[in-house]
Amino acid sequence: MLTVCCTLMTFWPASANGQQTQQVRDAMHRAVQFFREQASCEGGYIYQWSEDLTKREGEGKVSETVAWIEPPGTPAVGMAYLEAYRRCGDPVLLAAARESAGALVRGQLESGGWDNRIEFDPALRPKYAYRVDETEIAPTKNRKRLNVTTFDDNKSQSALTLLMELDRELGFNDAVIHDAVFYALDRFLQAQFANGAWPQRYGMQLRDEPPVADADSSLAASIPSQWSR
């Protein structure tokens, strides 16, 4: 809906009257308002909702305090906002994209990337090693917390892509987003194998330990001749 509305606004013929243009703009604003006020969880999104919004799903049922990473979750919706903003320049769209980016920043792990979900419930967040919460959980840093960055199904990659694209759109002037981008890039590079590949996922038990790449690995890429499935 967002892309369709903004495409219409971008390529609307010069002869179109102001009423028609306003109708398209109003439709876009209604769609964005619905997503932000009714479907969003603090700027984050999931796969799908029931018509009455009472049932929420990512890869399975999720609570109302959870946002999902894997497309078509939070990064995908944020990119829709950003691409729509690039087409028509409406500030409402940029604000929505920044809101989704803010959700991703709150979901970035100390290992650098993202898990499959972001938990916003204050009572449950201490189970995760969220980077923005590190000052609050420093006294219990020795407790094992979920801190696994995953590249599976375009999760961390899509989150970082949105942050990078928005960072560029903002002229690299949003310090929080800019810092999150470079923190992720640095950790991703540290996790790279010696043969150039990356693991499906990697983790850190403590904030002070960097991801450990297999520096001695020389295994070449290959395709198995047989697969049990």
Short mmCIF file of C-alpha atoms in Angstrom, two decimals:
data_model
loop_
_atom_site.label_atom_id
_atom_site.label_comp_id
_atom_site.label_asym_id
_atom_site.label_seq_id
_atom_site.Cartn_x
_atom_site.Cartn_y
_atom_site.Cartn_z
CA MET A 1 0.00 0.00 0.00
CA LEU A 2 2.76 2.45 0.94
CA THR A 3 4.75 1.81 -2.22
CA VAL A 4 1.68 1.97 -4.46
CA CYS A 5 0.52 5.26 -2.96
CA CYS A 6 3.92 6.89 -3.17
CA THR A 7 4.55 5.63 -6.69
CA LEU A 8 1.28 7.23 -7.71
CA MET A 9 2.34 10.48 -6.06
CA THR A 10 5.74 10.44 -7.76
CA PHE A 11 4.48 9.74 -11.27
CA TRP A 12 1.10 11.48 -10.96
CA PRO A 13 0.54 13.46 -14.19
CA ALA A 14 1.05 17.19 -14.02
CA SER A 15 -2.52 17.61 -15.22
CA ALA A 16 -3.91 15.80 -12.18
CA ASN A 17 -5.91 18.16 -10.01
CA GLY A 18 -5.08 18.93 -6.42
CA GLN A 19 -8.00 16.90 -5.14
CA GLN A 20 -6.73 13.71 -6.79
CA THR A 21 -3.23 14.24 -5.45
CA GLN A 22 -4.57 14.85 -1.96
CA GLN A 23 -6.62 11.66 -2.13
CA VAL A 24 -3.47 9.64 -2.81
CA ARG A 25 -1.60 11.42 -0.02
CA ASP A 26 -4.46 10.83 2.41
CA ALA A 27 -4.52 7.10 1.55
CA MET A 28 -0.79 6.88 2.21
CA HIS A 29 -1.14 8.67 5.54
CA ARG A 30 -3.96 6.35 6.61
CA ALA A 31 -1.84 3.30 5.82
CA VAL A 32 1.16 4.64 7.72
CA GLN A 33 -0.97 5.74 10.66
CA PHE A 34 -2.56 2.30 10.89
CA PHE A 35 0.79 0.53 10.84
CA ARG A 36 2.37 2.83 13.41
CA GLU A 37 -0.57 3.10 15.82
CA GLN A 38 -2.28 -0.27 15.48
CA ALA A 39 0.23 -2.80 14.16
CA SER A 40 3.53 -1.57 15.56
CA CYS A 41 5.25 -2.72 18.73
CA GLU A 42 7.43 0.28 19.62
CA GLY A 43 8.38 0.71 15.98
CA GLY A 44 8.80 -3.00 15.32
CA TYR A 45 6.60 -5.34 13.30
CA ILE A 46 5.84 -9.03 12.83
CA TYR A 47 4.80 -11.31 9.95
CA GLN A 48 1.03 -11.11 10.21
CA TRP A 49 -1.94 -10.27 12.41
CA SER A 50 -5.50 -11.53 12.56
CA GLU A 51 -8.13 -9.12 11.26
CA ASP A 52 -8.92 -7.94 14.78
CA LEU A 53 -5.18 -7.69 15.61
CA THR A 54 -5.53 -10.05 18.58
CA LYS A 55 -3.43 -12.83 17.06
CA ARG A 56 0.18 -12.11 16.15
CA GLU A 57 2.66 -14.35 14.35
CA GLY A 58 6.32 -14.37 13.51
CA GLU A 59 7.59 -17.90 13.07
CA GLY A 60 4.79 -19.04 15.31
CA LYS A 61 2.66 -17.09 17.79
CA VAL A 62 4.29 -14.12 19.50
CA SER A 63 3.20 -11.81 22.28
CA GLU A 64 2.23 -8.16 21.86
CA THR A 65 5.64 -7.09 23.23
CA VAL A 66 7.64 -8.83 20.49
CA ALA A 67 8.82 -7.56 17.11
CA TRP A 68 10.21 -9.82 14.40
CA ILE A 69 13.38 -9.40 12.36
CA GLU A 70 13.20 -11.79 9.42
CA PRO A 71 11.49 -10.21 6.38
CA PRO A 72 8.62 -9.38 6.11
CA GLY A 73 9.21 -8.18 9.67
CA THR A 74 10.62 -4.94 11.04
CA PRO A 75 13.45 -4.26 8.54
CA ALA A 76 11.15 -4.89 5.56
CA VAL A 77 8.47 -2.52 6.82
CA GLY A 78 11.11 0.08 7.67
CA MET A 79 12.54 -0.17 4.16
CA ALA A 80 9.04 0.28 2.71
CA TYR A 81 8.74 3.51 4.67
CA LEU A 82 12.19 4.66 3.57
CA GLU A 83 11.69 3.83 -0.10
CA ALA A 84 8.34 5.55 -0.05
CA TYR A 85 9.95 8.63 1.51
CA ARG A 86 12.58 8.66 -1.24
CA ARG A 87 9.82 8.68 -3.84
CA CYS A 88 7.69 11.49 -2.47
CA GLY A 89 9.64 13.19 0.32
CA ASP A 90 6.80 13.08 2.83
CA PRO A 91 8.24 13.67 6.35
CA VAL A 92 5.67 11.30 7.87
CA LEU A 93 7.38 8.43 6.06
CA LEU A 94 10.84 9.41 7.24
CA ALA A 95 9.59 9.58 10.82
CA ALA A 96 8.12 6.09 10.45
CA ALA A 97 11.39 4.74 9.04
CA ARG A 98 13.33 6.26 11.93
CA GLU A 99 10.88 4.68 14.36
CA SER A 100 11.55 1.23 12.90
CA ALA A 101 15.29 1.87 12.97
CA GLY A 102 14.95 2.80 16.64
CA ALA A 103 13.34 -0.57 17.32
CA LEU A 104 16.26 -2.30 15.61
CA VAL A 105 18.77 -0.33 17.67
CA ARG A 106 17.00 -1.50 20.82
CA GLY A 107 17.19 -5.07 19.54
CA GLN A 108 20.89 -5.08 18.58
CA LEU A 109 22.82 -7.64 20.59
CA GLU A 110 26.23 -7.15 22.15
CA SER A 111 27.47 -9.73 19.63
CA GLY A 112 26.72 -7.12 16.98
CA GLY A 113 23.70 -8.41 15.13
CA TRP A 114 20.17 -9.58 15.78
CA ASP A 115 18.30 -12.66 16.92
CA ASN A 116 15.01 -13.58 15.26
CA ARG A 117 13.02 -11.33 17.59
CA ILE A 118 13.17 -8.21 19.72
CA GLU A 119 11.62 -8.35 23.17
CA PHE A 120 10.30 -5.04 24.54
CA ASP A 121 8.82 -6.28 27.82
CA PRO A 122 11.05 -4.74 30.54
CA ALA A 123 10.68 -7.86 32.65
CA LEU A 124 11.94 -10.11 29.85
CA ARG A 125 14.63 -7.93 28.26
CA PRO A 126 17.30 -8.95 30.84
CA LYS A 127 17.23 -12.43 29.27
CA TYR A 128 18.83 -10.92 26.18
CA ALA A 129 22.20 -9.21 25.85
CA TYR A 130 20.82 -6.08 24.23
CA ARG A 131 23.55 -3.60 23.64
CA VAL A 132 21.52 -0.53 24.65
CA ASP A 133 20.73 -2.14 28.01
CA GLU A 134 24.31 -2.95 28.94
CA THR A 135 24.61 -0.28 31.64
CA GLU A 136 21.53 -1.58 33.38
CA ILE A 137 22.62 -5.22 33.36
CA ALA A 138 26.36 -4.76 33.98
CA PRO A 139 26.13 -6.10 37.56
CA THR A 140 24.83 -9.43 36.22
CA LYS A 141 27.00 -9.67 33.13
CA ASN A 142 28.34 -13.06 34.19
CA ARG A 143 24.88 -14.55 33.91
CA LYS A 144 24.35 -16.25 30.55
CA ARG A 145 22.08 -14.17 28.38
CA LEU A 146 20.84 -14.80 24.86
CA ASN A 147 23.46 -13.16 22.70
CA VAL A 148 23.49 -15.02 19.40
CA THR A 149 23.70 -13.08 16.15
CA THR A 150 22.06 -14.96 13.30
CA PHE A 151 22.51 -14.52 9.56
CA ASP A 152 19.91 -17.19 8.81
CA ASP A 153 17.05 -16.10 6.52
CA ASN A 154 18.39 -12.57 6.03
CA LYS A 155 17.79 -11.55 9.63
CA SER A 156 20.85 -9.55 10.69
CA GLN A 157 21.63 -8.58 7.10
CA SER A 158 18.22 -6.97 6.54
CA ALA A 159 18.37 -5.14 9.87
CA LEU A 160 21.79 -3.72 9.09
CA THR A 161 20.71 -2.79 5.56
CA LEU A 162 17.88 -0.62 6.85
CA LEU A 163 20.16 1.08 9.36
CA MET A 164 22.83 1.71 6.72
CA GLU A 165 20.35 3.06 4.17
CA LEU A 166 18.71 5.34 6.73
CA ASP A 167 22.10 6.44 8.03
CA ARG A 168 23.00 7.58 4.51
CA GLU A 169 19.63 9.27 4.02
CA LEU A 170 20.19 11.25 7.23
CA GLY A 171 23.63 12.37 6.11
CA PHE A 172 25.30 10.21 8.78
CA ASN A 173 24.19 12.77 11.38
CA ASP A 174 22.19 10.50 13.67
CA ALA A 175 24.88 9.39 16.11
CA VAL A 176 22.89 6.49 17.55
CA ILE A 177 22.09 4.92 14.19
CA HIS A 178 25.59 5.59 12.84
CA ASP A 179 27.18 3.96 15.88
CA ALA A 180 24.92 0.90 15.62
CA VAL A 181 25.91 0.47 11.97
CA PHE A 182 29.63 0.49 12.60
CA TYR A 183 29.35 -1.67 15.69
CA ALA A 184 27.52 -4.31 13.62
CA LEU A 185 29.97 -4.10 10.73
CA ASP A 186 32.94 -4.49 13.05
CA ARG A 187 31.48 -7.53 14.78
CA PHE A 188 30.43 -9.14 11.52
CA LEU A 189 33.97 -8.84 10.19
CA GLN A 190 35.36 -10.36 13.38
CA ALA A 191 33.07 -13.35 12.91
CA GLN A 192 34.20 -14.01 9.33
CA PHE A 193 35.97 -17.31 8.72
CA ALA A 194 39.46 -17.43 7.25
CA ASN A 195 38.07 -18.83 4.00
CA GLY A 196 35.87 -15.77 3.58
CA ALA A 197 32.54 -17.25 4.64
CA TRP A 198 30.40 -16.60 7.71
CA PRO A 199 28.71 -18.93 10.17
CA GLN A 200 24.95 -19.25 10.18
CA ARG A 201 25.13 -17.73 13.65
CA TYR A 202 27.66 -16.83 16.30
CA GLY A 203 27.50 -15.75 19.92
CA MET A 204 29.29 -14.19 22.84
CA GLN A 205 28.76 -15.24 26.43
CA LEU A 206 30.13 -12.01 27.89
CA ARG A 207 30.20 -8.46 26.65
CA ASP A 208 33.99 -8.27 27.00
CA GLU A 209 34.64 -11.20 24.67
CA PRO A 210 34.75 -10.59 20.89
CA PRO A 211 33.24 -13.11 18.50
CA VAL A 212 35.71 -15.87 17.72
CA ALA A 213 36.30 -16.68 14.06
CA ASP A 214 38.01 -19.92 13.13
CA ALA A 215 41.37 -18.48 12.10
CA ASP A 216 42.78 -21.91 11.24
CA SER A 217 39.96 -22.96 8.95
CA SER A 218 40.96 -23.70 5.38
CA LEU A 219 37.88 -25.68 4.40
CA ALA A 220 36.86 -24.87 0.84
CA ALA A 221 33.23 -24.30 -0.05
CA SER A 222 31.47 -27.39 -1.39
CA ILE A 223 28.10 -28.91 -2.14
CA PRO A 224 27.41 -32.35 -0.63
CA SER A 225 26.75 -35.15 -3.11
CA GLN A 226 23.91 -36.45 -0.92
CA TRP A 227 21.48 -34.80 1.46
CA SER A 228 19.46 -36.78 3.96
CA ARG A 229 16.36 -34.66 3.41
#
